[in-house]
Amino acid sequence: MILITGGAGYIGSHFALKMLETGEDIVIFDSLELGHSEIIEILKKYGNVKFIQGNLKNLEDIRGVFLMNKIDSVVHFAAYSQVAESVKNPQKYYYNNVYATLNLLNAMLEFGVNKIVFSSTSAIYGEPEYIPIDEKHSQNPINAYGNSKLMVERILDDYDKAYGLKSVRLRYFNVAGADLKSRIGEWHEPETHLIPNILKSSGEKTFKMFGDDYDTKDGTCVRDYINILDLVDAHVKALEYLNNGGDTNYFNLGTSEGNTVKEVFNSCEEVTGREIPIEICPRRAGDPAKLVADNKKAWQILGWKPEKSLKDSIQSASDWEIYRASNL
Ligand code: UDP
């Protein structure tokens, strides 16, 4: 059985759905602080999902999951992930992303579970020294979110050396898009991400573009938008890799292509066929000008390559926004 922490959240729920559709039995553990019970209800329609509401900050909550279920491996999505918030309130991030993960690892060790796929982030690299960013890039996070994820990566290295716990750390770039049938999708409250924010803008509610004076081709930030279904595939491959005896490893997950905020905005207008109200605002603190992945390592070792385009992601995100607005 696979334990999925944060399975009621954006990325975790898409991975959970994929597992259900391939006939896996899964246990989802989620506090529902940011995840949604509605998503769990939707997932239940597609297979054998056991849902346990609990908080990783309570060791006994997570011990109970291992006690009551035969867990073979863990895919650990549960985390806070807002950069700006992490700068204002680092305690929240270290407590939830590091301390809570230590509890999870503690339970894994106690119950002899030695495989984990961990959601890491491009934020562990900090201000890019070169583009595209490969896995050898130096690691100097510039916010508590990136630090919290890097700390867990280091803990995982030490736990492998000492206890033989094998991990694959997947360093996400900008994740975008939704399930192709709009059953689930991105649902953050409040929403801070680019594509849903553009899609939600209409009438008085203008899209706020943070900065048009960066040193990029059109003055707006360049990011690498990786489709959620491609990202999920990488998790499937990472799990297979560990199940086949693969050693601890880490991979960048991106497309290796960059798009500017303006390009994403234009693409959203094209896909939706409507004019979206826009307002140029000052830069958002902590935004590097360019972040683009070098994804060759994931191809060489996991055999993973993204297949979906930015437009595919915007189309599915838009379909999902329309569905959610009237159904959830
Ligand atoms: N962005 C923006 N308006 C928004 C949200 C994001 O202009 O309402 C910009 C942001 O400044 C960054 C890019 O879009 O340059 C991607 O931001 P997002 O929050 O989606 O992801 P991040 O790169 O911070 O992980």
PDB file of N, CA, C and O and ligand atoms in Angstrom, residues 81 83 121-123 145 172-175 186 191-198 201 206-211 214 220-225 259-261 264 279 281-289 291, ligand 1:
ATOM      1  N   SER A  81       3.675  25.885   1.037  1.00  0.00           N
ATOM      2  CA  SER A  81       4.517  26.161  -0.134  1.00  0.00           C
ATOM      3  C   SER A  81       4.474  27.601  -0.635  1.00  0.00           C
ATOM      4  O   SER A  81       4.792  27.863  -1.781  1.00  0.00           O
ATOM      5  N   VAL A  83       6.077  31.074  -0.787  1.00  0.00           N
ATOM      6  CA  VAL A  83       7.365  31.705  -0.523  1.00  0.00           C
ATOM      7  C   VAL A  83       7.215  32.953   0.361  1.00  0.00           C
ATOM      8  O   VAL A  83       7.890  33.094   1.381  1.00  0.00           O
ATOM      9  N   THR A 121      11.806  21.293  -4.425  1.00  0.00           N
ATOM     10  CA  THR A 121      11.473  22.493  -5.197  1.00  0.00           C
ATOM     11  C   THR A 121      12.709  23.134  -5.821  1.00  0.00           C
ATOM     12  O   THR A 121      13.818  23.014  -5.271  1.00  0.00           O
ATOM     13  N   SER A 122      12.494  23.846  -6.899  1.00  0.00           N
ATOM     14  CA  SER A 122      13.582  24.614  -7.509  1.00  0.00           C
ATOM     15  C   SER A 122      14.051  25.726  -6.563  1.00  0.00           C
ATOM     16  O   SER A 122      15.146  26.257  -6.739  1.00  0.00           O
ATOM     17  N   ALA A 123      13.230  26.062  -5.555  1.00  0.00           N
ATOM     18  CA  ALA A 123      13.600  27.126  -4.606  1.00  0.00           C
ATOM     19  C   ALA A 123      14.823  26.742  -3.766  1.00  0.00           C
ATOM     20  O   ALA A 123      15.408  27.602  -3.111  1.00  0.00           O
ATOM     21  N   TYR A 145      10.946  28.825   2.826  1.00  0.00           N
ATOM     22  CA  TYR A 145      10.353  27.686   2.126  1.00  0.00           C
ATOM     23  C   TYR A 145      11.443  26.826   1.485  1.00  0.00           C
ATOM     24  O   TYR A 145      11.524  25.609   1.722  1.00  0.00           O
ATOM     25  N   TYR A 172      10.451  20.391  -8.095  1.00  0.00           N
ATOM     26  CA  TYR A 172       9.463  20.944  -9.035  1.00  0.00           C
ATOM     27  C   TYR A 172       9.839  22.364  -9.451  1.00  0.00           C
ATOM     28  O   TYR A 172      10.212  23.189  -8.625  1.00  0.00           O
ATOM     29  N   PHE A 173       9.610  22.659 -10.726  1.00  0.00           N
ATOM     30  CA  PHE A 173       9.617  24.048 -11.182  1.00  0.00           C
ATOM     31  C   PHE A 173       8.154  24.533 -11.100  1.00  0.00           C
ATOM     32  O   PHE A 173       7.505  24.262 -10.102  1.00  0.00           O
ATOM     33  N   ASN A 174       7.597  25.217 -12.091  1.00  0.00           N
ATOM     34  CA  ASN A 174       6.234  25.756 -11.911  1.00  0.00           C
ATOM     35  C   ASN A 174       5.177  24.768 -12.414  1.00  0.00           C
ATOM     36  O   ASN A 174       5.056  24.578 -13.620  1.00  0.00           O
ATOM     37  N   VAL A 175       4.439  24.212 -11.504  1.00  0.00           N
ATOM     38  CA  VAL A 175       3.469  23.172 -11.861  1.00  0.00           C
ATOM     39  C   VAL A 175       2.163  23.833 -12.322  1.00  0.00           C
ATOM     40  O   VAL A 175       1.695  24.795 -11.710  1.00  0.00           O
ATOM     41  N   GLU A 186      -6.277  22.546  -9.681  1.00  0.00           N
ATOM     42  CA  GLU A 186      -5.598  23.395  -8.692  1.00  0.00           C
ATOM     43  C   GLU A 186      -6.631  24.185  -7.901  1.00  0.00           C
ATOM     44  O   GLU A 186      -7.489  24.835  -8.484  1.00  0.00           O
ATOM     45  N   GLU A 191      -5.432  32.003  -3.721  1.00  0.00           N
ATOM     46  CA  GLU A 191      -4.604  31.585  -4.866  1.00  0.00           C
ATOM     47  C   GLU A 191      -3.512  32.626  -5.092  1.00  0.00           C
ATOM     48  O   GLU A 191      -3.767  33.820  -5.056  1.00  0.00           O
ATOM     49  N   THR A 192      -2.287  32.138  -5.267  1.00  0.00           N
ATOM     50  CA  THR A 192      -1.181  33.071  -5.531  1.00  0.00           C
ATOM     51  C   THR A 192      -0.523  32.787  -6.878  1.00  0.00           C
ATOM     52  O   THR A 192       0.294  33.571  -7.335  1.00  0.00           O
ATOM     53  N   HIS A 193      -0.855  31.662  -7.514  1.00  0.00           N
ATOM     54  CA  HIS A 193      -0.123  31.254  -8.716  1.00  0.00           C
ATOM     55  C   HIS A 193      -0.615  31.941  -9.986  1.00  0.00           C
ATOM     56  O   HIS A 193      -1.772  32.325 -10.089  1.00  0.00           O
ATOM     57  N   LEU A 194       0.311  32.033 -10.914  1.00  0.00           N
ATOM     58  CA  LEU A 194       0.076  32.835 -12.109  1.00  0.00           C
ATOM     59  C   LEU A 194      -1.136  32.389 -12.935  1.00  0.00           C
ATOM     60  O   LEU A 194      -2.051  33.186 -13.173  1.00  0.00           O
ATOM     61  N   ILE A 195      -1.131  31.148 -13.388  1.00  0.00           N
ATOM     62  CA  ILE A 195      -2.159  30.746 -14.361  1.00  0.00           C
ATOM     63  C   ILE A 195      -3.573  30.820 -13.776  1.00  0.00           C
ATOM     64  O   ILE A 195      -4.452  31.466 -14.377  1.00  0.00           O
ATOM     65  N   PRO A 196      -3.833  30.229 -12.586  1.00  0.00           N
ATOM     66  CA  PRO A 196      -5.195  30.394 -12.048  1.00  0.00           C
ATOM     67  C   PRO A 196      -5.556  31.855 -11.802  1.00  0.00           C
ATOM     68  O   PRO A 196      -6.708  32.250 -12.020  1.00  0.00           O
ATOM     69  N   ASN A 197      -4.583  32.668 -11.394  1.00  0.00           N
ATOM     70  CA  ASN A 197      -4.902  34.090 -11.157  1.00  0.00           C
ATOM     71  C   ASN A 197      -5.283  34.804 -12.451  1.00  0.00           C
ATOM     72  O   ASN A 197      -6.186  35.639 -12.458  1.00  0.00           O
ATOM     73  N   ILE A 198      -4.624  34.472 -13.543  1.00  0.00           N
ATOM     74  CA  ILE A 198      -5.006  35.091 -14.827  1.00  0.00           C
ATOM     75  C   ILE A 198      -6.420  34.621 -15.192  1.00  0.00           C
ATOM     76  O   ILE A 198      -7.289  35.427 -15.556  1.00  0.00           O
ATOM     77  N   SER A 201      -9.377  36.247 -13.498  1.00  0.00           N
ATOM     78  CA  SER A 201      -9.562  37.693 -13.655  1.00  0.00           C
ATOM     79  C   SER A 201     -10.623  38.002 -14.701  1.00  0.00           C
ATOM     80  O   SER A 201     -10.621  37.421 -15.784  1.00  0.00           O
ATOM     81  N   THR A 206      -8.930  42.718 -11.904  1.00  0.00           N
ATOM     82  CA  THR A 206      -7.866  42.703 -12.912  1.00  0.00           C
ATOM     83  C   THR A 206      -6.766  41.722 -12.522  1.00  0.00           C
ATOM     84  O   THR A 206      -6.555  41.444 -11.343  1.00  0.00           O
ATOM     85  N   PHE A 207      -6.081  41.226 -13.526  1.00  0.00           N
ATOM     86  CA  PHE A 207      -4.903  40.397 -13.269  1.00  0.00           C
ATOM     87  C   PHE A 207      -3.736  41.331 -12.959  1.00  0.00           C
ATOM     88  O   PHE A 207      -3.454  42.271 -13.706  1.00  0.00           O
ATOM     89  N   LYS A 208      -3.069  41.080 -11.852  1.00  0.00           N
ATOM     90  CA  LYS A 208      -1.943  41.923 -11.433  1.00  0.00           C
ATOM     91  C   LYS A 208      -0.643  41.288 -11.883  1.00  0.00           C
ATOM     92  O   LYS A 208      -0.279  40.217 -11.392  1.00  0.00           O
ATOM     93  N   MET A 209       0.022  41.962 -12.826  1.00  0.00           N
ATOM     94  CA  MET A 209       1.297  41.448 -13.338  1.00  0.00           C
ATOM     95  C   MET A 209       2.430  42.084 -12.538  1.00  0.00           C
ATOM     96  O   MET A 209       2.604  43.302 -12.562  1.00  0.00           O
ATOM     97  N   PHE A 210       3.186  41.230 -11.843  1.00  0.00           N
ATOM     98  CA  PHE A 210       4.211  41.733 -10.928  1.00  0.00           C
ATOM     99  C   PHE A 210       5.531  42.023 -11.642  1.00  0.00           C
ATOM    100  O   PHE A 210       6.406  41.168 -11.695  1.00  0.00           O
ATOM    101  N   GLY A 211       5.656  43.245 -12.147  1.00  0.00           N
ATOM    102  CA  GLY A 211       6.936  43.695 -12.708  1.00  0.00           C
ATOM    103  C   GLY A 211       7.053  43.479 -14.203  1.00  0.00           C
ATOM    104  O   GLY A 211       6.791  42.380 -14.694  1.00  0.00           O
ATOM    105  N   TYR A 214      12.091  43.509 -15.766  1.00  0.00           N
ATOM    106  CA  TYR A 214      13.161  42.528 -15.553  1.00  0.00           C
ATOM    107  C   TYR A 214      14.042  42.448 -16.792  1.00  0.00           C
ATOM    108  O   TYR A 214      13.607  42.812 -17.902  1.00  0.00           O
ATOM    109  N   THR A 220       9.242  40.703 -18.427  1.00  0.00           N
ATOM    110  CA  THR A 220       8.532  39.968 -17.367  1.00  0.00           C
ATOM    111  C   THR A 220       9.277  38.668 -17.054  1.00  0.00           C
ATOM    112  O   THR A 220      10.071  38.182 -17.867  1.00  0.00           O
ATOM    113  N   CYS A 221       9.008  38.121 -15.874  1.00  0.00           N
ATOM    114  CA  CYS A 221       9.778  36.959 -15.389  1.00  0.00           C
ATOM    115  C   CYS A 221       9.590  35.725 -16.261  1.00  0.00           C
ATOM    116  O   CYS A 221       8.488  35.463 -16.761  1.00  0.00           O
ATOM    117  N   VAL A 222      10.655  34.970 -16.386  1.00  0.00           N
ATOM    118  CA  VAL A 222      10.622  33.709 -17.142  1.00  0.00           C
ATOM    119  C   VAL A 222      10.537  32.546 -16.142  1.00  0.00           C
ATOM    120  O   VAL A 222      11.309  32.483 -15.191  1.00  0.00           O
ATOM    121  N   ARG A 223       9.588  31.638 -16.405  1.00  0.00           N
ATOM    122  CA  ARG A 223       9.442  30.439 -15.573  1.00  0.00           C
ATOM    123  C   ARG A 223       9.273  29.219 -16.476  1.00  0.00           C
ATOM    124  O   ARG A 223       8.903  29.340 -17.647  1.00  0.00           O
ATOM    125  N   ASP A 224       9.474  28.057 -15.871  1.00  0.00           N
ATOM    126  CA  ASP A 224       9.376  26.789 -16.586  1.00  0.00           C
ATOM    127  C   ASP A 224       8.106  26.086 -16.093  1.00  0.00           C
ATOM    128  O   ASP A 224       8.064  25.604 -14.960  1.00  0.00           O
ATOM    129  N   TYR A 225       7.066  26.071 -16.936  1.00  0.00           N
ATOM    130  CA  TYR A 225       5.762  25.546 -16.523  1.00  0.00           C
ATOM    131  C   TYR A 225       5.641  24.075 -16.896  1.00  0.00           C
ATOM    132  O   TYR A 225       5.587  23.732 -18.074  1.00  0.00           O
ATOM    133  N   ASN A 259       8.992  30.429 -20.281  1.00  0.00           N
ATOM    134  CA  ASN A 259       7.994  31.346 -20.836  1.00  0.00           C
ATOM    135  C   ASN A 259       7.867  32.557 -19.933  1.00  0.00           C
ATOM    136  O   ASN A 259       7.904  32.433 -18.712  1.00  0.00           O
ATOM    137  N   THR A 260       7.680  33.718 -20.555  1.00  0.00           N
ATOM    138  CA  THR A 260       7.522  34.936 -19.759  1.00  0.00           C
ATOM    139  C   THR A 260       6.077  35.045 -19.262  1.00  0.00           C
ATOM    140  O   THR A 260       5.170  34.398 -19.801  1.00  0.00           O
ATOM    141  N   VAL A 261       5.902  35.888 -18.245  1.00  0.00           N
ATOM    142  CA  VAL A 261       4.550  36.118 -17.719  1.00  0.00           C
ATOM    143  C   VAL A 261       3.649  36.649 -18.842  1.00  0.00           C
ATOM    144  O   VAL A 261       2.490  36.230 -18.978  1.00  0.00           O
ATOM    145  N   VAL A 264       2.543  33.835 -21.050  1.00  0.00           N
ATOM    146  CA  VAL A 264       1.519  33.020 -20.400  1.00  0.00           C
ATOM    147  C   VAL A 264       0.179  33.753 -20.454  1.00  0.00           C
ATOM    148  O   VAL A 264      -0.869  33.170 -20.785  1.00  0.00           O
ATOM    149  N   GLU A 279      -3.275  44.662 -15.095  1.00  0.00           N
ATOM    150  CA  GLU A 279      -2.743  45.845 -14.435  1.00  0.00           C
ATOM    151  C   GLU A 279      -1.261  45.567 -14.154  1.00  0.00           C
ATOM    152  O   GLU A 279      -0.928  44.511 -13.607  1.00  0.00           O
ATOM    153  N   CYS A 281       1.882  45.936 -12.039  1.00  0.00           N
ATOM    154  CA  CYS A 281       2.159  46.262 -10.636  1.00  0.00           C
ATOM    155  C   CYS A 281       3.663  46.187 -10.397  1.00  0.00           C
ATOM    156  O   CYS A 281       4.402  45.663 -11.219  1.00  0.00           O
ATOM    157  N   PRO A 282       4.110  46.695  -9.221  1.00  0.00           N
ATOM    158  CA  PRO A 282       5.540  46.572  -8.914  1.00  0.00           C
ATOM    159  C   PRO A 282       5.961  45.110  -8.794  1.00  0.00           C
ATOM    160  O   PRO A 282       5.112  44.227  -8.630  1.00  0.00           O
ATOM    161  N   ARG A 283       7.261  44.883  -8.830  1.00  0.00           N
ATOM    162  CA  ARG A 283       7.801  43.536  -8.676  1.00  0.00           C
ATOM    163  C   ARG A 283       7.341  42.924  -7.361  1.00  0.00           C
ATOM    164  O   ARG A 283       7.158  43.647  -6.383  1.00  0.00           O
ATOM    165  N   ARG A 284       7.192  41.608  -7.332  1.00  0.00           N
ATOM    166  CA  ARG A 284       6.884  40.902  -6.087  1.00  0.00           C
ATOM    167  C   ARG A 284       8.222  40.527  -5.444  1.00  0.00           C
ATOM    168  O   ARG A 284       9.120  40.044  -6.133  1.00  0.00           O
ATOM    169  N   ALA A 285       8.339  40.746  -4.132  1.00  0.00           N
ATOM    170  CA  ALA A 285       9.615  40.473  -3.451  1.00  0.00           C
ATOM    171  C   ALA A 285      10.014  39.017  -3.629  1.00  0.00           C
ATOM    172  O   ALA A 285       9.169  38.116  -3.566  1.00  0.00           O
ATOM    173  N   GLY A 286      11.300  38.821  -3.880  1.00  0.00           N
ATOM    174  CA  GLY A 286      11.827  37.448  -3.909  1.00  0.00           C
ATOM    175  C   GLY A 286      11.683  36.724  -5.232  1.00  0.00           C
ATOM    176  O   GLY A 286      11.999  35.538  -5.312  1.00  0.00           O
ATOM    177  N   ASP A 287      11.177  37.386  -6.277  1.00  0.00           N
ATOM    178  CA  ASP A 287      11.027  36.729  -7.583  1.00  0.00           C
ATOM    179  C   ASP A 287      12.318  36.854  -8.403  1.00  0.00           C
ATOM    180  O   ASP A 287      12.665  37.948  -8.839  1.00  0.00           O
ATOM    181  N   PRO A 288      13.034  35.740  -8.666  1.00  0.00           N
ATOM    182  CA  PRO A 288      14.173  35.843  -9.582  1.00  0.00           C
ATOM    183  C   PRO A 288      13.675  36.079 -11.010  1.00  0.00           C
ATOM    184  O   PRO A 288      12.534  35.710 -11.341  1.00  0.00           O
ATOM    185  N   ALA A 289      14.514  36.698 -11.845  1.00  0.00           N
ATOM    186  CA  ALA A 289      14.084  37.013 -13.206  1.00  0.00           C
ATOM    187  C   ALA A 289      13.794  35.753 -14.028  1.00  0.00           C
ATOM    188  O   ALA A 289      12.815  35.694 -14.756  1.00  0.00           O
ATOM    189  N   LEU A 291      13.846  31.322 -14.133  1.00  0.00           N
ATOM    190  CA  LEU A 291      14.035  29.987 -13.558  1.00  0.00           C
ATOM    191  C   LEU A 291      13.650  28.971 -14.619  1.00  0.00           C
ATOM    192  O   LEU A 291      12.480  28.892 -15.007  1.00  0.00           O
TER     193      LEU A 291
HETATM  194  N1  UDP B   1       2.791  36.419 -11.102  1.00  0.00           N
HETATM  195  C1  UDP B   1       2.112  37.571 -11.455  1.00  0.00           C
HETATM  196  N2  UDP B   1       0.832  37.752 -10.960  1.00  0.00           N
HETATM  197  C2  UDP B   1       0.217  36.847 -10.143  1.00  0.00           C
HETATM  198  C3  UDP B   1       0.925  35.678  -9.796  1.00  0.00           C
HETATM  199  C4  UDP B   1       2.205  35.496 -10.276  1.00  0.00           C
HETATM  200  O1  UDP B   1       2.622  38.408 -12.198  1.00  0.00           O
HETATM  201  O2  UDP B   1      -0.932  37.079  -9.731  1.00  0.00           O
HETATM  202  C5  UDP B   1       4.156  36.199 -11.616  1.00  0.00           C
HETATM  203  C6  UDP B   1       5.208  36.077 -10.515  1.00  0.00           C
HETATM  204  O3  UDP B   1       5.698  37.354 -10.180  1.00  0.00           O
HETATM  205  C7  UDP B   1       6.236  35.170 -11.166  1.00  0.00           C
HETATM  206  C8  UDP B   1       5.418  34.270 -12.091  1.00  0.00           C
HETATM  207  O4  UDP B   1       4.168  34.944 -12.279  1.00  0.00           O
HETATM  208  O5  UDP B   1       7.116  35.948 -11.972  1.00  0.00           O
HETATM  209  C9  UDP B   1       5.148  32.896 -11.506  1.00  0.00           C
HETATM  210  O6  UDP B   1       4.634  33.055 -10.203  1.00  0.00           O
HETATM  211  P1  UDP B   1       3.934  31.882  -9.393  1.00  0.00           P
HETATM  212  O7  UDP B   1       3.475  32.440  -8.072  1.00  0.00           O
HETATM  213  O8  UDP B   1       2.894  31.227 -10.232  1.00  0.00           O
HETATM  214  O9  UDP B   1       5.093  30.808  -9.171  1.00  0.00           O
HETATM  215  P2  UDP B   1       6.554  30.954  -8.514  1.00  0.00           P
HETATM  216  O10 UDP B   1       7.490  31.184  -9.666  1.00  0.00           O
HETATM  217  O11 UDP B   1       6.529  32.061  -7.516  1.00  0.00           O
HETATM  218  O12 UDP B   1       6.769  29.615  -7.890  1.00  0.00           O
END
